[in-house]
mmCIF file of C-alpha atoms and ligand atoms in Angstrom:
data_model
loop_
_atom_site.group_PDB
_atom_site.id
_atom_site.type_symbol
_atom_site.label_atom_id
_atom_site.label_comp_id
_atom_site.label_asym_id
_atom_site.label_seq_id
_atom_site.Cartn_x
_atom_site.Cartn_y
_atom_site.Cartn_z
ATOM 1 C CA UNK A 1 64.796 76.549 125.311
ATOM 2 C CA UNK A 2 66.502 79.002 123.033
ATOM 3 C CA UNK A 3 67.333 78.114 119.441
ATOM 4 C CA UNK A 4 69.097 80.184 116.829
ATOM 5 C CA UNK A 5 66.874 79.904 113.781
ATOM 6 C CA UNK A 6 68.189 81.436 110.561
ATOM 7 C CA UNK A 7 70.471 83.635 112.609
ATOM 8 C CA UNK A 8 67.880 84.910 115.094
ATOM 9 C CA UNK A 9 67.443 83.648 118.661
ATOM 10 C CA UNK A 10 63.946 82.233 119.179
ATOM 11 C CA UNK A 11 62.197 80.635 122.135
ATOM 12 C CA UNK A 12 60.848 77.120 121.577
ATOM 13 C CA UNK A 13 59.273 74.449 123.796
ATOM 14 C CA UNK A 14 61.727 71.961 125.310
ATOM 15 C CA UNK A 15 62.279 68.505 123.792
ATOM 16 C CA UNK A 16 60.924 69.527 120.421
ATOM 17 C CA UNK A 17 61.716 67.419 117.360
ATOM 18 C CA UNK A 18 62.614 69.017 114.038
ATOM 19 C CA UNK A 19 59.141 68.086 112.770
ATOM 20 C CA UNK A 20 57.718 69.740 115.889
ATOM 21 C CA UNK A 21 59.768 72.855 115.291
ATOM 22 C CA UNK A 22 58.549 73.114 111.680
ATOM 23 C CA UNK A 23 54.983 73.048 113.058
ATOM 24 C CA UNK A 24 55.766 75.386 115.954
ATOM 25 C CA UNK A 25 57.316 77.942 113.597
ATOM 26 C CA UNK A 26 54.413 77.439 111.175
ATOM 27 C CA UNK A 27 56.833 76.868 108.322
ATOM 28 C CA UNK A 28 54.961 76.842 105.052
ATOM 29 C CA UNK A 29 55.444 73.782 102.837
ATOM 30 C CA UNK A 30 57.586 71.897 105.390
ATOM 31 C CA UNK A 31 58.140 69.135 102.816
ATOM 32 C CA UNK A 32 60.066 71.624 100.687
ATOM 33 C CA UNK A 33 62.409 72.862 103.419
ATOM 34 C CA UNK A 34 65.959 71.653 103.891
ATOM 35 C CA UNK A 35 66.978 71.703 107.541
ATOM 36 C CA UNK A 36 70.535 72.196 108.691
ATOM 37 C CA UNK A 37 71.235 71.515 112.376
ATOM 38 C CA UNK A 38 74.510 72.812 113.828
ATOM 39 C CA UNK A 39 76.062 72.875 110.364
ATOM 40 C CA UNK A 40 74.888 69.429 109.235
ATOM 41 C CA UNK A 41 72.157 68.889 106.633
ATOM 42 C CA UNK A 42 69.552 66.529 108.108
ATOM 43 C CA UNK A 43 67.965 63.655 106.256
ATOM 44 C CA UNK A 44 64.244 64.277 105.888
ATOM 45 C CA UNK A 45 63.530 60.850 107.400
ATOM 46 C CA UNK A 46 65.278 61.933 110.614
ATOM 47 C CA UNK A 47 63.163 65.056 111.208
ATOM 48 C CA UNK A 48 60.734 63.220 113.514
ATOM 49 C CA UNK A 49 63.375 61.551 115.653
ATOM 50 C CA UNK A 50 65.889 64.384 115.903
ATOM 51 C CA UNK A 51 65.246 66.171 119.203
ATOM 52 C CA UNK A 52 66.501 69.710 119.516
ATOM 53 C CA UNK A 53 68.521 70.997 122.447
ATOM 54 C CA UNK A 54 68.956 74.394 123.993
ATOM 55 C CA UNK A 55 71.465 76.439 122.022
ATOM 56 C CA UNK A 56 71.074 74.502 118.752
ATOM 57 C CA UNK A 57 71.603 76.409 115.531
ATOM 58 C CA UNK A 58 68.899 75.608 112.999
ATOM 59 C CA UNK A 59 68.757 76.807 109.415
ATOM 60 C CA UNK A 60 65.678 76.445 107.272
ATOM 61 C CA UNK A 61 66.830 76.547 103.654
ATOM 62 C CA UNK A 62 64.369 77.070 100.838
ATOM 63 C CA UNK A 63 64.285 76.287 97.158
ATOM 64 C CA UNK A 64 64.750 79.402 95.125
ATOM 65 C CA UNK A 65 64.419 79.013 91.434
ATOM 66 C CA UNK A 66 63.951 81.614 88.817
ATOM 67 C CA UNK A 67 61.521 82.868 86.325
ATOM 68 C CA UNK A 68 59.750 79.691 85.460
ATOM 69 C CA UNK A 69 58.176 76.535 86.937
ATOM 70 C CA UNK B 1 99.848 88.050 76.126
ATOM 71 C CA UNK B 2 100.847 91.689 75.977
ATOM 72 C CA UNK B 3 98.291 94.356 76.734
ATOM 73 C CA UNK B 4 97.926 97.012 74.040
ATOM 74 C CA UNK B 5 97.941 100.696 74.979
ATOM 75 C CA UNK B 6 94.185 100.793 74.499
ATOM 76 C CA UNK B 7 93.761 97.824 76.793
ATOM 77 C CA UNK B 8 95.999 99.401 79.429
ATOM 78 C CA UNK B 9 93.730 102.435 79.338
ATOM 79 C CA UNK B 10 90.493 100.446 79.242
ATOM 80 C CA UNK B 11 91.475 98.278 82.204
ATOM 81 C CA UNK B 12 93.458 100.918 84.102
ATOM 82 C CA UNK B 13 91.169 100.761 87.154
ATOM 83 C CA UNK B 14 91.772 97.031 87.338
ATOM 84 C CA UNK B 15 95.481 97.209 86.636
ATOM 85 C CA UNK B 16 96.026 99.724 89.428
ATOM 86 C CA UNK B 17 94.646 97.209 91.942
ATOM 87 C CA UNK B 18 97.598 95.240 93.354
ATOM 88 C CA UNK B 19 95.378 92.121 93.492
ATOM 89 C CA UNK B 20 94.737 92.361 89.741
ATOM 90 C CA UNK B 21 97.547 94.210 88.001
ATOM 91 C CA UNK B 22 98.573 93.535 84.425
ATOM 92 C CA UNK B 23 98.991 89.834 85.149
ATOM 93 C CA UNK B 24 95.494 89.552 86.593
ATOM 94 C CA UNK B 25 94.004 91.405 83.645
ATOM 95 C CA UNK B 26 95.748 88.994 81.328
ATOM 96 C CA UNK B 27 94.227 86.126 83.290
ATOM 97 C CA UNK B 28 90.788 87.646 82.825
ATOM 98 C CA UNK B 29 91.412 88.069 79.098
ATOM 99 C CA UNK B 30 92.413 84.416 78.904
ATOM 100 C CA UNK B 31 89.386 83.353 80.974
ATOM 101 C CA UNK B 32 86.334 81.550 79.598
ATOM 102 C CA UNK B 33 82.983 81.778 81.346
ATOM 103 C CA UNK B 34 79.731 80.129 80.274
ATOM 104 C CA UNK B 35 76.410 81.761 81.108
ATOM 105 C CA UNK B 36 73.651 79.183 81.204
ATOM 106 C CA UNK B 37 70.682 81.472 80.675
ATOM 107 C CA UNK B 38 70.709 85.016 79.332
ATOM 108 C CA UNK B 39 67.876 86.245 81.525
ATOM 109 C CA UNK B 40 67.680 88.007 84.862
ATOM 110 C CA UNK B 41 70.915 86.650 86.317
ATOM 111 C CA UNK B 42 72.869 86.084 83.108
ATOM 112 C CA UNK B 43 72.276 89.630 81.843
ATOM 113 C CA UNK B 44 74.033 91.590 84.608
ATOM 114 C CA UNK B 45 76.624 88.849 85.069
ATOM 115 C CA UNK B 46 77.494 88.907 81.366
ATOM 116 C CA UNK B 47 77.537 92.695 81.065
ATOM 117 C CA UNK B 48 80.047 92.976 83.909
ATOM 118 C CA UNK B 49 82.148 90.055 82.715
ATOM 119 C CA UNK B 50 82.344 91.691 79.286
ATOM 120 C CA UNK B 51 83.241 95.055 80.798
ATOM 121 C CA UNK B 52 85.880 93.364 82.956
ATOM 122 C CA UNK B 53 87.526 91.890 79.883
ATOM 123 C CA UNK B 54 86.786 88.227 80.443
ATOM 124 C CA UNK B 55 88.080 87.052 77.097
ATOM 125 C CA UNK B 56 85.524 84.424 76.167
ATOM 126 C CA UNK B 57 81.893 84.475 77.209
ATOM 127 C CA UNK B 58 79.529 81.721 76.140
ATOM 128 C CA UNK B 59 75.801 82.429 76.235
ATOM 129 C CA UNK B 60 73.332 79.594 76.233
ATOM 130 C CA UNK B 61 69.605 80.254 75.959
ATOM 131 C CA UNK B 62 66.857 78.937 73.694
ATOM 132 C CA UNK B 63 64.327 81.682 74.348
ATOM 133 C CA UNK B 64 63.366 84.925 72.674
ATOM 134 C CA UNK B 65 63.028 88.252 74.471
ATOM 135 C CA UNK B 66 59.557 88.901 75.851
ATOM 136 C CA UNK B 67 58.210 92.256 77.001
ATOM 137 C CA UNK B 68 57.829 90.947 80.563
ATOM 138 C CA UNK B 69 61.568 90.128 80.646
ATOM 139 C CA UNK B 70 62.632 93.762 80.422
ATOM 140 C CA UNK B 71 61.799 94.545 84.064
ATOM 141 C CA UNK B 72 65.009 92.735 85.085
ATOM 142 C CA UNK B 73 66.841 91.213 82.099
ATOM 143 C CA UNK B 74 69.013 94.249 81.476
ATOM 144 C CA UNK B 75 70.992 92.888 78.532
ATOM 145 C CA UNK B 76 67.815 93.210 76.460
ATOM 146 C CA UNK B 77 66.127 96.419 75.368
ATOM 147 C CA UNK B 78 62.679 97.240 74.064
ATOM 148 C CA UNK B 79 63.618 96.889 70.364
ATOM 149 C CA UNK B 80 64.897 93.362 71.154
ATOM 150 C CA UNK B 81 61.456 91.957 71.955
ATOM 151 C CA UNK B 82 61.023 88.865 69.789
ATOM 152 C CA UNK B 83 64.751 88.421 69.116
ATOM 153 C CA UNK B 84 66.673 85.404 70.365
ATOM 154 C CA UNK B 85 68.139 86.249 73.767
ATOM 155 C CA UNK B 86 71.576 84.962 72.782
ATOM 156 C CA UNK B 87 71.679 87.386 69.818
ATOM 157 C CA UNK B 88 70.482 90.344 71.826
ATOM 158 C CA UNK B 89 72.879 89.681 74.709
ATOM 159 C CA UNK B 90 75.854 88.973 72.439
ATOM 160 C CA UNK B 91 75.335 92.299 70.703
ATOM 161 C CA UNK B 92 75.443 94.179 74.021
ATOM 162 C CA UNK B 93 78.477 92.330 75.308
ATOM 163 C CA UNK B 94 80.388 92.977 72.072
ATOM 164 C CA UNK B 95 79.406 96.637 72.102
ATOM 165 C CA UNK B 96 80.750 97.069 75.629
ATOM 166 C CA UNK B 97 84.033 95.408 74.844
ATOM 167 C CA UNK B 98 85.360 94.277 71.465
ATOM 168 C CA UNK B 99 88.135 92.365 73.279
ATOM 169 C CA UNK B 100 85.573 89.762 74.239
ATOM 170 C CA UNK B 101 84.883 86.763 72.066
ATOM 171 C CA UNK B 102 81.199 85.940 72.529
ATOM 172 C CA UNK B 103 79.943 82.487 71.618
ATOM 173 C CA UNK B 104 76.240 81.813 71.396
ATOM 174 C CA UNK B 105 74.315 78.597 71.862
ATOM 175 C CA UNK B 106 70.658 78.996 70.984
ATOM 176 C CA UNK B 107 69.599 75.844 72.775
ATOM 177 C CA UNK B 108 68.845 74.542 76.228
ATOM 178 C CA UNK B 109 71.446 72.767 78.292
ATOM 179 C CA UNK B 110 70.654 69.058 78.065
ATOM 180 C CA UNK B 111 72.219 65.879 79.369
ATOM 181 C CA UNK B 112 73.334 65.257 75.781
ATOM 182 C CA UNK B 113 75.025 68.570 74.973
ATOM 183 C CA UNK B 114 76.257 69.650 78.411
ATOM 184 C CA UNK B 115 79.605 67.926 78.721
ATOM 185 C CA UNK B 116 80.722 68.879 75.214
ATOM 186 C CA UNK B 117 79.926 72.537 75.759
ATOM 187 C CA UNK B 118 81.232 72.811 79.321
ATOM 188 C CA UNK B 119 84.579 71.305 78.352
ATOM 189 C CA UNK B 120 85.724 74.598 76.806
ATOM 190 C CA UNK B 121 85.046 76.776 79.840
ATOM 191 C CA UNK B 122 86.784 77.627 83.126
ATOM 192 C CA UNK B 123 83.723 78.667 85.113
ATOM 193 C CA UNK B 124 79.949 78.339 84.728
ATOM 194 C CA UNK B 125 77.266 80.761 85.858
ATOM 195 C CA UNK B 126 73.891 79.187 86.516
ATOM 196 C CA UNK B 127 71.403 81.768 85.372
ATOM 197 C CA UNK B 128 68.676 79.249 84.621
ATOM 198 C CA UNK B 129 65.058 79.798 85.446
ATOM 199 C CA UNK B 130 63.760 76.409 86.564
ATOM 200 C CA UNK B 131 64.743 73.639 88.942
ATOM 201 C CA UNK B 132 65.264 70.891 86.377
ATOM 202 C CA UNK B 133 67.832 73.130 84.695
ATOM 203 C CA UNK B 134 69.501 74.122 87.966
ATOM 204 C CA UNK B 135 69.984 70.490 88.911
ATOM 205 C CA UNK B 136 71.251 69.721 85.428
ATOM 206 C CA UNK B 137 73.835 72.528 85.679
ATOM 207 C CA UNK B 138 74.960 71.203 89.060
ATOM 208 C CA UNK B 139 75.223 67.631 87.778
ATOM 209 C CA UNK B 140 76.928 68.585 84.517
ATOM 210 C CA UNK B 141 79.495 70.747 86.322
ATOM 211 C CA UNK B 142 80.147 67.890 88.730
ATOM 212 C CA UNK B 143 80.828 65.402 85.955
ATOM 213 C CA UNK B 144 82.799 67.930 83.902
ATOM 214 C CA UNK B 145 84.752 69.021 86.981
ATOM 215 C CA UNK B 146 83.892 72.681 86.328
ATOM 216 C CA UNK B 147 83.439 75.236 89.093
ATOM 217 C CA UNK B 148 80.117 77.051 89.046
ATOM 218 C CA UNK B 149 78.043 79.677 90.734
ATOM 219 C CA UNK B 150 74.535 78.553 91.602
ATOM 220 C CA UNK B 151 71.911 81.201 92.284
ATOM 221 C CA UNK B 152 68.178 81.601 92.701
ATOM 222 C CA UNK B 153 65.870 84.552 93.211
ATOM 223 C CA UNK B 154 62.234 84.836 94.249
ATOM 224 C CA UNK B 155 60.104 87.754 95.410
ATOM 225 C CA UNK B 156 62.481 89.815 97.590
ATOM 226 C CA UNK B 157 65.041 87.102 98.296
ATOM 227 C CA UNK B 158 68.049 85.669 96.567
ATOM 228 C CA UNK B 159 70.671 83.096 97.363
ATOM 229 C CA UNK B 160 73.892 81.853 95.845
ATOM 230 C CA UNK B 161 76.617 79.297 96.330
ATOM 231 C CA UNK B 162 79.910 78.681 94.555
ATOM 232 C CA UNK B 163 80.858 75.049 94.026
ATOM 233 C CA UNK B 164 84.241 73.507 93.292
ATOM 234 C CA UNK B 165 83.084 69.991 92.359
ATOM 235 C CA UNK B 166 84.455 67.238 94.531
ATOM 236 C CA UNK B 167 86.036 69.764 96.880
ATOM 237 C CA UNK B 168 83.240 71.888 98.341
ATOM 238 C CA UNK B 169 79.560 71.444 99.180
ATOM 239 C CA UNK B 170 77.448 71.164 96.034
ATOM 240 C CA UNK B 171 73.868 72.161 95.240
ATOM 241 C CA UNK B 172 72.670 68.607 95.848
ATOM 242 C CA UNK B 173 74.453 68.469 99.229
ATOM 243 C CA UNK B 174 71.795 70.986 100.298
ATOM 244 C CA UNK B 175 68.867 70.343 97.973
ATOM 245 C CA UNK B 176 68.820 66.681 97.069
ATOM 246 C CA UNK B 177 66.390 66.713 94.174
ATOM 247 C CA UNK B 178 64.102 69.122 92.337
ATOM 248 C CA UNK B 179 60.841 69.896 94.085
ATOM 249 C CA UNK B 180 57.694 68.528 92.452
ATOM 250 C CA UNK B 181 56.454 70.759 89.677
ATOM 251 C CA UNK B 182 54.324 73.534 91.079
ATOM 252 C CA UNK B 183 55.333 72.887 94.715
ATOM 253 C CA UNK B 184 57.515 75.980 94.821
ATOM 254 C CA UNK B 185 56.183 79.157 93.261
ATOM 255 C CA UNK B 186 58.066 80.723 90.364
ATOM 256 C CA UNK B 187 58.800 84.357 89.736
ATOM 257 C CA UNK B 188 56.108 84.380 87.072
ATOM 258 C CA UNK B 189 53.610 83.183 89.676
ATOM 259 C CA UNK B 190 54.912 84.909 92.788
ATOM 260 C CA UNK B 191 56.830 87.839 91.303
ATOM 261 C CA UNK B 192 60.370 89.052 91.787
ATOM 262 C CA UNK B 193 61.818 92.465 92.446
ATOM 263 C CA UNK B 194 63.736 93.115 89.230
ATOM 264 C CA UNK B 195 66.790 94.607 90.875
ATOM 265 C CA UNK B 196 67.357 91.360 92.792
ATOM 266 C CA UNK B 197 68.516 89.782 89.553
ATOM 267 C CA UNK B 198 71.115 92.544 89.323
ATOM 268 C CA UNK B 199 72.332 92.124 92.892
ATOM 269 C CA UNK B 200 72.614 88.362 92.660
ATOM 270 C CA UNK B 201 73.830 88.193 89.038
ATOM 271 C CA UNK B 202 76.642 90.662 89.717
ATOM 272 C CA UNK B 203 77.631 88.636 92.787
ATOM 273 C CA UNK B 204 77.878 85.628 90.482
ATOM 274 C CA UNK B 205 80.101 87.628 88.116
ATOM 275 C CA UNK B 206 82.248 88.628 91.111
ATOM 276 C CA UNK B 207 82.740 84.956 91.964
ATOM 277 C CA UNK B 208 83.763 84.160 88.376
ATOM 278 C CA UNK B 209 86.261 87.030 88.341
ATOM 279 C CA UNK B 210 87.752 86.058 91.716
ATOM 280 C CA UNK B 211 88.063 82.494 90.503
ATOM 281 C CA UNK B 212 89.847 83.565 87.298
ATOM 282 C CA UNK B 213 92.148 85.874 89.250
ATOM 283 C CA UNK B 214 92.791 83.297 91.958
ATOM 284 C CA UNK B 215 92.232 86.018 94.536
ATOM 285 C CA UNK B 216 90.154 86.265 97.659
ATOM 286 C CA UNK B 217 87.815 83.798 99.269
ATOM 287 C CA UNK B 218 85.158 82.169 97.127
ATOM 288 C CA UNK B 219 81.596 81.695 98.303
ATOM 289 C CA UNK B 220 82.225 77.989 98.760
ATOM 290 C CA UNK B 221 80.840 75.920 101.632
ATOM 291 C CA UNK B 222 78.435 78.712 102.405
ATOM 292 C CA UNK B 223 75.101 79.794 101.046
ATOM 293 C CA UNK B 224 74.773 83.557 100.830
ATOM 294 C CA UNK B 225 71.166 84.530 101.472
ATOM 295 C CA UNK B 226 70.032 88.045 100.598
ATOM 296 C CA UNK B 227 66.842 89.502 101.999
ATOM 297 C CA UNK B 228 66.221 92.727 100.133
ATOM 298 C CA UNK B 229 63.339 93.919 102.313
ATOM 299 C CA UNK B 230 65.361 93.419 105.488
ATOM 300 C CA UNK B 231 68.523 94.790 103.817
ATOM 301 C CA UNK B 232 70.245 91.720 105.180
ATOM 302 C CA UNK B 233 72.987 89.444 103.825
ATOM 303 C CA UNK B 234 73.631 86.199 105.723
ATOM 304 C CA UNK B 235 76.139 83.467 105.080
ATOM 305 C CA UNK B 236 74.890 80.025 106.081
ATOM 306 C CA UNK B 237 77.864 77.718 106.632
ATOM 307 C CA UNK B 238 77.609 74.457 104.710
ATOM 308 C CA UNK B 239 79.729 71.387 104.545
ATOM 309 C CA UNK B 240 79.836 68.508 102.107
ATOM 310 C CA UNK B 241 77.065 66.057 102.826
ATOM 311 C CA UNK B 242 78.303 62.445 102.967
ATOM 312 C CA UNK B 243 74.792 61.413 101.872
ATOM 313 C CA UNK B 244 74.785 63.753 98.868
ATOM 314 C CA UNK B 245 73.336 61.815 95.891
ATOM 315 C CA UNK B 246 75.906 63.479 93.612
ATOM 316 C CA UNK B 247 79.168 63.989 95.522
ATOM 317 C CA UNK B 248 78.563 61.891 98.657
ATOM 318 C CA UNK B 249 80.166 58.646 99.759
ATOM 319 C CA UNK B 250 77.769 56.383 97.842
ATOM 320 C CA UNK B 251 76.296 58.601 95.140
ATOM 321 C CA UNK B 252 73.067 57.489 93.492
ATOM 322 C CA UNK B 253 73.822 59.637 90.457
ATOM 323 C CA UNK B 254 76.719 58.203 88.525
ATOM 324 C CA UNK B 255 76.128 59.684 85.112
ATOM 325 C CA UNK B 256 74.569 62.770 83.645
ATOM 326 C CA UNK B 257 70.893 62.429 82.871
ATOM 327 C CA UNK B 258 67.910 64.720 82.713
ATOM 328 C CA UNK B 259 66.249 65.018 86.101
ATOM 329 C CA UNK B 260 62.838 65.960 84.751
ATOM 330 C CA UNK B 261 61.414 67.302 81.542
ATOM 331 C CA UNK B 262 61.527 71.095 81.478
ATOM 332 C CA UNK B 263 58.194 72.306 82.682
ATOM 333 C CA UNK B 264 56.542 75.378 81.349
ATOM 334 C CA UNK B 265 53.341 76.825 82.678
ATOM 335 C CA UNK B 266 52.571 78.513 79.382
ATOM 336 C CA UNK B 267 49.759 77.461 77.134
ATOM 337 C CA UNK B 268 50.699 76.354 73.626
ATOM 338 C CA UNK B 269 51.477 79.331 71.439
ATOM 339 C CA UNK B 270 52.118 81.633 74.383
ATOM 340 C CA UNK B 271 55.516 83.235 74.849
ATOM 341 C CA UNK B 272 57.174 82.149 78.086
ATOM 342 C CA UNK B 273 56.923 84.964 80.644
ATOM 343 C CA UNK B 274 60.328 84.149 82.093
HETATM 344 ZN ZN1 LIG C 301 77.137 67.257 96.958
#
């Protein structure tokens, strides 16, 4: 299936969960990523059970701090 | 308020804009913006706000200028190393524009002082350098009902979001809670391209000015993500999260409190390389 991930169309295996997509895309520090699916911020606890569909828009959003910490 | 002849000349490039005009310039002169942090983001934001004639600028920062700050914290110069950042920045802002009343707070924003200080301002610019502080700014602005510009920078990337508390998606709608200390690298660990602070800080100043003027579309309900290496700006649409712990339907956070003790990677006696 085709997903739009952070604005770019990417191919992904069918019936993938959000957790599966984080692995498939080799996202670093998946525990630190906020995932927005079709404009809605997902609860972290739903990553495993949310199954993606062709045409979904996924945004991986990252913490960005500043000088310290 | 009547603009003097000198002011009409100083702000002529603003006044000639139909969206600003004399009335808009007067709104800027009556405007009050608080910079939380006088570092990478607060420096360019404050310099432009002062130049624009924002009448009152508050600067809050507890730190002193360190040599490693000068790569991006453009309100500070080499002779300022060792001086309190609020003093150094205030001097520059006043030199650019004597119309501006600069107030300095040589302290950190805390759950105890935040609401008192924020009360006096129209708009807040989050130029803080750590997650505990960013969450505190978001929470304090929520409880004070003050609009703010959130921003973060790291390596070659930056992102920002304007929040009108209770009306548009907030920082916690997206990022529920601070990451564990050390889980996300900092600029001092991972580096940051200095000019990113300028790009993102001036965007924050633009948001403050648009807010004061009441013109244009604010960067609300969208996260602007800037990728300097890819020369790419993207707006990620956001909406308020009903499960937001701060502004959601059943918020877990009902009063202002410190999220976590400020964490500093420095050894005792070392100057913070922020
Ligand atoms: Zn929220």
